[in-house]
């Protein structure tokens, strides 16, 4: 049974240098046709497996950039979502947004359409770094948009930040954190830059033209991030996420809890009825397939019993609460230690995880090399 719905909007007015998500420039794209196709895909999928959609807790509009759409297109999209997705149990309805695109009419369209959480891609408060990574907004856009959002009625607002950016200094990172926290928002996400294939940064890196901070400096930036957030009363509930009590992202927790969710749109991924799937990515192909009455599936994989165990561990350990004995035994019918005692003992000796009567979780030391810890739970590692 799905707990969440992810809806992919693959349109952008500006392509960021680090982004590897399925996206295209907005201009000359069949945006209205795409929105119609999204509605059709939702309708078909819910009709095929209605039981999977009886307890949807969250909906998330991602991209690309959902706020690349016009206010009228946003209204149309939200109308289709509320028409085809059972909404009675939805508590959190989020949309990603760019600060320089979120006009008052778009904010009003989102709010009136049921969206109650905004996740804004701010990344940095240093203008030179914003230009390096391909962002077009200014700090003034951020301040104005957040105030407009509050005026419209939004209370649950989050911003994304990035560290480990090309040429970024510790002073720039500390200044970004200071300006971000001065906004007194209930939620912040902060991610280190990963140079992904098929991005502008990857091309620059391959040519030796991308000058990144050292590994030690990036580690120090993460340490400063954790300490600064804690000093401001924000709880780190996941490796990269910090929130006031009650403002944790329910949608993202679905992924880390290894629970099921539906993915709609070109290139979207989902996990329904034990099957992980991905949709076709080309927009024209997606529209043609859906409007021909077929789900636009590119790939399906039935998750094996071993894979479910692995995913429970490496996704769950991203959470500060870690993986509890109770949730593990409820899902798999056997104690966690009956399967992973040797690995857990070794990680304890290395002071990378801690074990108690509640469960296991990363130590502060373990958070710095989380991926290495996660790999220990994979078959064959």
Protein backbone atom coordinates (compact mmCIF):
# COMPACT_ATOMS: atom_id res chain seq x y z
CA UNK A 1 0.00 0.00 0.00
CA UNK A 2 1.40 3.39 -1.03
CA UNK A 3 1.94 6.07 1.58
CA UNK A 4 2.92 8.81 -0.86
CA UNK A 5 2.67 10.13 -4.41
CA UNK A 6 5.51 11.75 -6.35
CA UNK A 7 4.66 13.79 -9.46
CA UNK A 8 7.44 14.82 -11.82
CA UNK A 9 7.37 18.14 -13.69
CA UNK A 10 10.32 18.00 -16.13
CA UNK A 11 10.34 21.65 -17.21
CA UNK A 12 12.87 24.34 -16.27
CA UNK A 13 13.51 27.89 -17.39
CA UNK A 14 17.17 27.41 -16.42
CA UNK A 15 19.21 24.18 -16.24
CA UNK A 16 21.46 24.06 -13.16
CA UNK A 17 25.04 22.91 -13.70
CA UNK A 18 24.79 20.09 -11.14
CA UNK A 19 21.34 18.67 -11.96
CA UNK A 20 20.97 15.18 -13.43
CA UNK A 21 17.19 14.84 -13.09
CA UNK A 22 15.00 14.35 -16.15
CA UNK A 23 14.37 17.90 -17.33
CA UNK A 24 14.11 20.10 -20.45
CA UNK A 25 13.95 23.81 -21.19
CA UNK A 26 10.38 25.05 -20.82
CA UNK A 27 10.24 26.93 -24.12
CA UNK A 28 8.41 25.21 -27.00
CA UNK A 29 7.50 22.18 -24.89
CA UNK A 30 4.02 20.54 -24.91
CA UNK A 31 3.37 21.57 -21.31
CA UNK A 32 -0.44 21.53 -21.44
CA UNK A 33 -0.44 18.14 -23.15
CA UNK A 34 1.95 16.84 -20.50
CA UNK A 35 -0.37 17.96 -17.70
CA UNK A 36 -3.28 16.18 -19.39
CA UNK A 37 -1.16 13.04 -19.69
CA UNK A 38 -0.29 13.20 -15.98
CA UNK A 39 -3.98 13.23 -15.17
CA UNK A 40 -4.55 10.25 -17.42
CA UNK A 41 -1.66 8.29 -15.89
CA UNK A 42 -2.97 8.92 -12.39
CA UNK A 43 -6.48 7.88 -13.42
CA UNK A 44 -5.27 4.64 -15.04
CA UNK A 45 -2.95 3.65 -12.22
CA UNK A 46 -5.48 4.24 -9.43
CA UNK A 47 -8.09 2.30 -11.43
CA UNK A 48 -5.71 -0.66 -11.88
CA UNK A 49 -4.68 -0.89 -8.22
CA UNK A 50 -7.21 1.03 -6.10
CA UNK A 51 -6.22 -0.70 -2.85
CA UNK A 52 -2.71 0.78 -3.13
CA UNK A 53 -4.16 4.31 -2.88
CA UNK A 54 -6.47 3.98 0.12
CA UNK A 55 -4.13 5.65 2.63
CA UNK A 56 -2.07 8.30 0.82
CA UNK A 57 -0.37 10.54 3.39
CA UNK A 58 1.68 12.85 1.17
CA UNK A 59 1.91 14.27 -2.32
CA UNK A 60 5.11 15.80 -3.65
CA UNK A 61 5.54 17.90 -6.80
CA UNK A 62 9.15 17.68 -7.96
CA UNK A 63 11.19 18.25 -11.04
CA UNK A 64 12.53 19.94 -12.98
CA UNK A 65 10.72 22.88 -11.53
CA UNK A 66 6.98 22.71 -10.78
CA UNK A 67 6.92 26.50 -10.46
CA UNK A 68 8.07 26.81 -14.07
CA UNK A 69 4.37 26.29 -14.85
CA UNK A 70 2.05 29.28 -15.12
CA UNK A 71 -0.53 29.91 -12.42
CA UNK A 72 -3.24 28.59 -14.75
CA UNK A 73 -1.24 25.43 -15.47
CA UNK A 74 -0.65 24.92 -11.75
CA UNK A 75 -4.39 25.21 -11.15
CA UNK A 76 -5.07 22.66 -13.88
CA UNK A 77 -2.48 20.23 -12.51
CA UNK A 78 -3.70 20.47 -8.92
CA UNK A 79 -7.28 20.00 -10.08
CA UNK A 80 -6.31 16.75 -11.81
CA UNK A 81 -4.40 15.53 -8.77
CA UNK A 82 -7.29 16.13 -6.39
CA UNK A 83 -9.67 14.55 -8.93
CA UNK A 84 -7.76 11.29 -9.38
CA UNK A 85 -5.80 10.78 -6.13
CA UNK A 86 -7.82 9.92 -3.00
CA UNK A 87 -7.14 12.91 -0.75
CA UNK A 88 -8.96 12.03 2.48
CA UNK A 89 -5.83 10.94 4.37
CA UNK A 90 -3.34 13.38 2.79
CA UNK A 91 -1.60 15.43 5.49
CA UNK A 92 1.33 16.91 3.59
CA UNK A 93 1.17 18.33 0.05
CA UNK A 94 4.55 19.71 -1.02
CA UNK A 95 5.90 21.52 -4.05
CA UNK A 96 9.46 22.32 -5.00
CA UNK A 97 9.98 25.92 -6.09
CA UNK A 98 12.53 28.38 -7.42
CA UNK A 99 12.62 31.71 -5.57
CA UNK A 100 12.66 33.83 -8.73
CA UNK A 101 9.67 32.05 -10.30
CA UNK A 102 7.26 31.90 -7.40
CA UNK A 103 5.05 34.88 -8.15
CA UNK A 104 2.11 35.80 -5.93
CA UNK A 105 -0.41 34.37 -8.41
CA UNK A 106 1.48 31.06 -8.46
CA UNK A 107 1.68 31.02 -4.67
CA UNK A 108 -2.05 31.63 -4.50
CA UNK A 109 -2.73 28.88 -7.05
CA UNK A 110 -0.64 26.41 -5.05
CA UNK A 111 -2.24 27.36 -1.74
CA UNK A 112 -5.79 27.31 -3.08
CA UNK A 113 -5.09 23.95 -4.74
CA UNK A 114 -4.20 22.29 -1.46
CA UNK A 115 -0.40 22.58 -1.31
CA UNK A 116 0.61 23.21 2.31
CA UNK A 117 4.41 22.87 2.17
CA UNK A 118 7.01 24.65 -0.01
CA UNK A 119 10.54 23.37 -0.61
CA UNK A 120 12.64 26.13 -2.16
CA UNK A 121 15.95 25.58 -3.94
CA UNK A 122 18.09 28.35 -2.46
CA UNK A 123 21.46 26.46 -2.35
CA UNK A 124 23.57 29.48 -1.34
CA UNK A 125 23.33 33.09 -0.22
CA UNK A 126 26.58 33.93 -2.03
CA UNK A 127 25.86 35.49 -5.43
CA UNK A 128 29.16 34.40 -6.99
CA UNK A 129 28.49 30.78 -6.04
CA UNK A 130 24.93 30.95 -7.33
CA UNK A 131 26.26 32.06 -10.71
CA UNK A 132 28.83 29.24 -10.72
CA UNK A 133 26.19 26.58 -10.21
CA UNK A 134 23.78 28.06 -12.75
CA UNK A 135 21.17 29.57 -10.45
CA UNK A 136 19.41 32.75 -11.54
CA UNK A 137 17.85 34.03 -8.31
CA UNK A 138 19.22 36.61 -5.88
CA UNK A 139 18.98 36.85 -2.11
CA UNK A 140 16.31 39.50 -2.56
CA UNK A 141 14.20 36.97 -4.49
CA UNK A 142 14.47 34.57 -1.54
CA UNK A 143 13.48 37.15 1.08
CA UNK A 144 10.61 38.52 -0.99
CA UNK A 145 9.24 35.11 -1.96
CA UNK A 146 9.30 33.76 1.59
CA UNK A 147 7.46 36.83 2.84
CA UNK A 148 4.91 36.56 0.02
CA UNK A 149 4.42 32.86 0.82
CA UNK A 150 3.74 33.68 4.46
CA UNK A 151 1.33 36.41 3.43
CA UNK A 152 -0.59 33.93 1.26
CA UNK A 153 -0.82 31.53 4.20
CA UNK A 154 2.11 29.11 3.99
CA UNK A 155 3.65 28.22 7.33
CA UNK A 156 5.57 25.06 6.41
CA UNK A 157 8.48 26.35 4.30
CA UNK A 158 11.80 24.60 3.75
CA UNK A 159 14.90 25.67 1.85
CA UNK A 160 17.65 23.53 0.32
CA UNK A 161 21.30 24.48 0.80
CA UNK A 162 24.47 23.05 -0.78
CA UNK A 163 28.07 22.79 0.35
CA UNK A 164 31.21 21.47 -1.30
CA UNK A 165 30.55 23.82 -4.22
CA UNK A 166 33.31 24.85 -6.67
CA UNK A 167 35.62 27.32 -4.96
CA UNK A 168 33.42 27.51 -1.85
CA UNK A 169 35.20 28.57 1.33
CA UNK A 170 34.26 27.84 4.91
CA UNK A 171 33.52 31.55 5.39
CA UNK A 172 31.03 31.48 2.51
CA UNK A 173 29.34 28.39 3.95
CA UNK A 174 29.08 29.89 7.43
CA UNK A 175 27.62 33.09 6.00
CA UNK A 176 25.04 31.09 4.03
CA UNK A 177 24.03 29.19 7.18
CA UNK A 178 23.78 32.45 9.13
CA UNK A 179 21.51 34.07 6.53
CA UNK A 180 19.43 30.93 6.12
CA UNK A 181 18.84 30.54 9.85
CA UNK A 182 18.00 34.23 10.22
CA UNK A 183 14.85 33.41 8.24
CA UNK A 184 13.67 31.25 11.17
CA UNK A 185 12.10 28.61 8.96
CA UNK A 186 10.87 25.30 10.41
CA UNK A 187 12.87 23.07 8.06
CA UNK A 188 16.23 23.07 6.27
CA UNK A 189 17.90 20.54 3.96
CA UNK A 190 21.63 20.68 3.19
CA UNK A 191 23.43 18.49 0.68
CA UNK A 192 27.03 18.13 -0.42
CA UNK A 193 27.63 18.53 -4.14
CA UNK A 194 27.82 15.26 -6.04
CA UNK A 195 29.18 15.55 -9.58
CA UNK A 196 26.79 13.38 -11.55
CA UNK A 197 27.26 12.11 -15.13
CA UNK A 198 25.40 13.99 -17.88
CA UNK A 199 25.72 17.33 -16.08
CA UNK A 200 27.60 20.49 -16.99
CA UNK A 201 29.76 20.04 -13.90
CA UNK A 202 30.69 16.52 -14.98
CA UNK A 203 31.96 17.81 -18.32
CA UNK A 204 33.97 20.52 -16.55
CA UNK A 205 35.33 17.98 -14.06
CA UNK A 206 36.44 15.63 -16.85
CA UNK A 207 38.34 18.52 -18.44
CA UNK A 208 40.00 19.44 -15.14
CA UNK A 209 38.14 22.76 -15.00
CA UNK A 210 36.04 22.13 -11.88
CA UNK A 211 37.89 23.08 -8.71
CA UNK A 212 36.17 21.57 -5.69
CA UNK A 213 36.92 21.94 -1.97
CA UNK A 214 39.15 19.26 -0.46
CA UNK A 215 37.57 16.23 1.19
CA UNK A 216 38.75 17.53 4.58
CA UNK A 217 37.12 20.92 4.01
CA UNK A 218 33.86 19.32 2.91
CA UNK A 219 33.92 17.17 6.07
CA UNK A 220 34.46 20.31 8.16
CA UNK A 221 31.55 22.00 6.38
CA UNK A 222 29.27 19.10 7.33
CA UNK A 223 30.47 19.29 10.92
CA UNK A 224 29.76 23.03 11.05
CA UNK A 225 26.33 22.37 9.52
CA UNK A 226 25.36 19.88 12.24
CA UNK A 227 26.69 22.04 15.07
CA UNK A 228 25.06 25.23 13.77
CA UNK A 229 21.65 23.63 13.25
CA UNK A 230 21.74 22.12 16.73
CA UNK A 231 22.74 25.47 18.24
CA UNK A 232 19.62 26.99 16.66
CA UNK A 233 17.34 24.30 18.09
CA UNK A 234 16.79 22.37 14.86
CA UNK A 235 16.80 18.59 15.21
CA UNK A 236 18.78 16.54 12.71
CA UNK A 237 16.29 13.80 11.87
CA UNK A 238 18.14 12.52 8.79
CA UNK A 239 21.68 12.81 7.46
CA UNK A 240 20.88 15.95 5.44
CA UNK A 241 17.68 17.26 7.04
CA UNK A 242 16.93 19.44 10.06
CA UNK A 243 13.58 20.56 11.46
CA UNK A 244 11.62 21.98 14.32
CA UNK A 245 9.48 19.43 16.14
CA UNK A 246 6.54 18.40 13.95
CA UNK A 247 7.96 19.81 10.71
CA UNK A 248 9.91 16.77 9.50
CA UNK A 249 9.24 15.95 5.83
CA UNK A 250 6.74 13.09 5.89
CA UNK A 251 7.23 12.44 2.19
CA UNK A 252 10.97 11.96 2.43
CA UNK A 253 10.54 9.75 5.49
CA UNK A 254 8.52 7.38 3.30
CA UNK A 255 11.66 6.73 1.25
CA UNK A 256 13.84 6.25 4.33
CA UNK A 257 11.23 3.98 5.94
CA UNK A 258 11.42 1.88 2.76
CA UNK A 259 7.65 2.16 2.29
CA UNK A 260 5.78 2.21 -1.00
CA UNK A 261 4.91 5.26 -3.09
CA UNK A 262 3.56 6.00 -6.56
CA UNK A 263 5.60 7.93 -9.11
CA UNK A 264 3.88 9.76 -11.96
CA UNK A 265 5.38 11.61 -14.92
CA UNK A 266 8.18 11.29 -17.46
CA UNK A 267 11.17 9.55 -15.90
CA UNK A 268 9.46 9.20 -12.51
CA UNK A 269 10.24 6.26 -10.22
CA UNK A 270 7.81 4.44 -7.98
CA UNK A 271 7.45 1.45 -5.68
CA UNK A 272 4.05 -0.24 -5.71
CA UNK A 273 2.90 -3.72 -4.70
CA UNK A 274 6.47 -4.92 -4.22
CA UNK A 275 7.65 -3.67 -7.61
CA UNK A 276 10.08 -0.80 -8.19
CA UNK A 277 9.48 0.84 -11.56
CA UNK A 278 10.56 3.73 -13.72
CA UNK A 279 8.66 5.55 -16.45
CA UNK A 280 9.88 6.42 -19.92
CA UNK A 281 11.80 9.70 -19.81
CA UNK A 282 11.30 11.39 -23.23
CA UNK A 283 8.32 13.69 -22.87
CA UNK A 284 6.83 13.01 -26.29
CA UNK A 285 7.07 9.24 -25.75
CA UNK A 286 5.52 9.60 -22.31
CA UNK A 287 2.55 11.60 -23.62
CA UNK A 288 1.98 9.25 -26.58
CA UNK A 289 2.06 6.14 -24.40
CA UNK A 290 -0.30 7.49 -21.76
CA UNK A 291 -2.78 8.95 -24.21
CA UNK A 292 -2.85 5.58 -26.00
CA UNK A 293 -4.21 4.13 -22.76
CA UNK A 294 -1.07 2.45 -21.44
CA UNK A 295 0.98 3.06 -18.32
CA UNK A 296 4.32 4.54 -19.50
CA UNK A 297 6.53 1.94 -17.86
CA UNK A 298 10.14 1.63 -18.94
CA UNK A 299 11.38 -0.84 -16.36
CA UNK A 300 9.88 -2.98 -13.59
CA UNK A 301 11.72 -4.95 -10.92
CA UNK A 302 10.15 -7.18 -8.30
CA UNK A 303 12.10 -6.54 -5.13
CA UNK A 304 13.53 -9.76 -3.68
CA UNK A 305 13.47 -10.71 -0.01
CA UNK A 306 17.22 -10.04 0.31
CA UNK A 307 16.87 -6.64 -1.37
CA UNK A 308 14.08 -5.65 1.01
CA UNK A 309 16.35 -6.44 3.96
CA UNK A 310 19.23 -4.45 2.49
CA UNK A 311 17.04 -1.48 1.65
CA UNK A 312 15.55 -1.43 5.14
CA UNK A 313 19.04 -1.10 6.59
CA UNK A 314 20.76 1.37 4.28
CA UNK A 315 17.70 3.61 3.89
CA UNK A 316 16.68 3.42 7.54
CA UNK A 317 20.16 4.27 8.78
CA UNK A 318 19.89 7.65 7.05
CA UNK A 319 17.45 8.60 9.81
CA UNK A 320 18.81 9.81 13.11
CA UNK A 321 16.41 7.37 14.78
CA UNK A 322 17.98 4.60 12.71
CA UNK A 323 16.34 1.19 12.33
CA UNK A 324 14.35 -0.03 15.32
CA UNK A 325 14.16 -3.65 16.41
CA UNK A 326 10.36 -3.40 16.47
CA UNK A 327 9.89 -2.12 12.91
CA UNK A 328 12.42 -4.62 11.55
CA UNK A 329 10.80 -7.63 13.23
CA UNK A 330 7.32 -6.45 12.27
CA UNK A 331 8.32 -6.27 8.60
CA UNK A 332 10.49 -9.35 8.35
CA UNK A 333 9.32 -11.68 11.12
CA UNK A 334 12.75 -12.13 12.66
CA UNK A 335 15.07 -10.10 14.88
CA UNK A 336 17.56 -7.75 13.22
CA UNK A 337 20.41 -9.26 15.21
CA UNK A 338 19.61 -12.76 13.96
CA UNK A 339 20.66 -11.59 10.50
CA UNK A 340 23.13 -8.75 11.01
CA UNK A 341 24.75 -9.38 14.41
CA UNK A 342 28.26 -9.86 13.01
CA UNK A 343 28.10 -6.70 10.88
CA UNK A 344 26.57 -4.67 13.70
CA UNK A 345 29.19 -5.86 16.20
CA UNK A 346 31.98 -4.85 13.82
CA UNK A 347 30.47 -1.42 13.15
CA UNK A 348 30.07 -0.90 16.89
CA UNK A 349 33.74 -1.69 17.44
CA UNK A 350 34.58 0.92 14.81
CA UNK A 351 32.27 3.39 16.63
CA UNK A 352 30.25 3.96 13.46
CA UNK A 353 26.90 2.82 14.89
CA UNK A 354 25.37 2.50 18.31
CA UNK A 355 23.10 -0.32 19.45
CA UNK A 356 20.59 -0.27 22.30
CA UNK A 357 17.22 -1.73 23.22
CA UNK A 358 15.47 0.53 20.69
CA UNK A 359 17.56 -0.29 17.63
CA UNK A 360 20.68 0.82 15.78
CA UNK A 361 21.68 4.22 14.42
CA UNK A 362 24.72 6.02 13.07
CA UNK A 363 27.05 7.72 15.51
CA UNK A 364 28.28 11.21 14.70
CA UNK A 365 31.45 9.60 13.35
CA UNK A 366 29.31 7.28 11.22
CA UNK A 367 27.40 10.17 9.66
CA UNK A 368 30.56 11.42 8.00
CA UNK A 369 31.02 8.13 6.12
CA UNK A 370 27.41 6.99 5.94
CA UNK A 371 27.74 5.47 2.46
CA UNK A 372 30.57 3.24 3.65
CA UNK A 373 28.43 2.05 6.56
CA UNK A 374 25.46 1.38 4.29
CA UNK A 375 27.55 -0.74 1.93
CA UNK A 376 28.38 -3.15 4.73
CA UNK A 377 24.76 -4.33 4.72
CA UNK A 378 24.75 -5.16 1.01
CA UNK A 379 25.03 -8.78 -0.10
CA UNK A 380 28.53 -9.60 -1.24
CA UNK A 381 30.12 -6.63 0.51
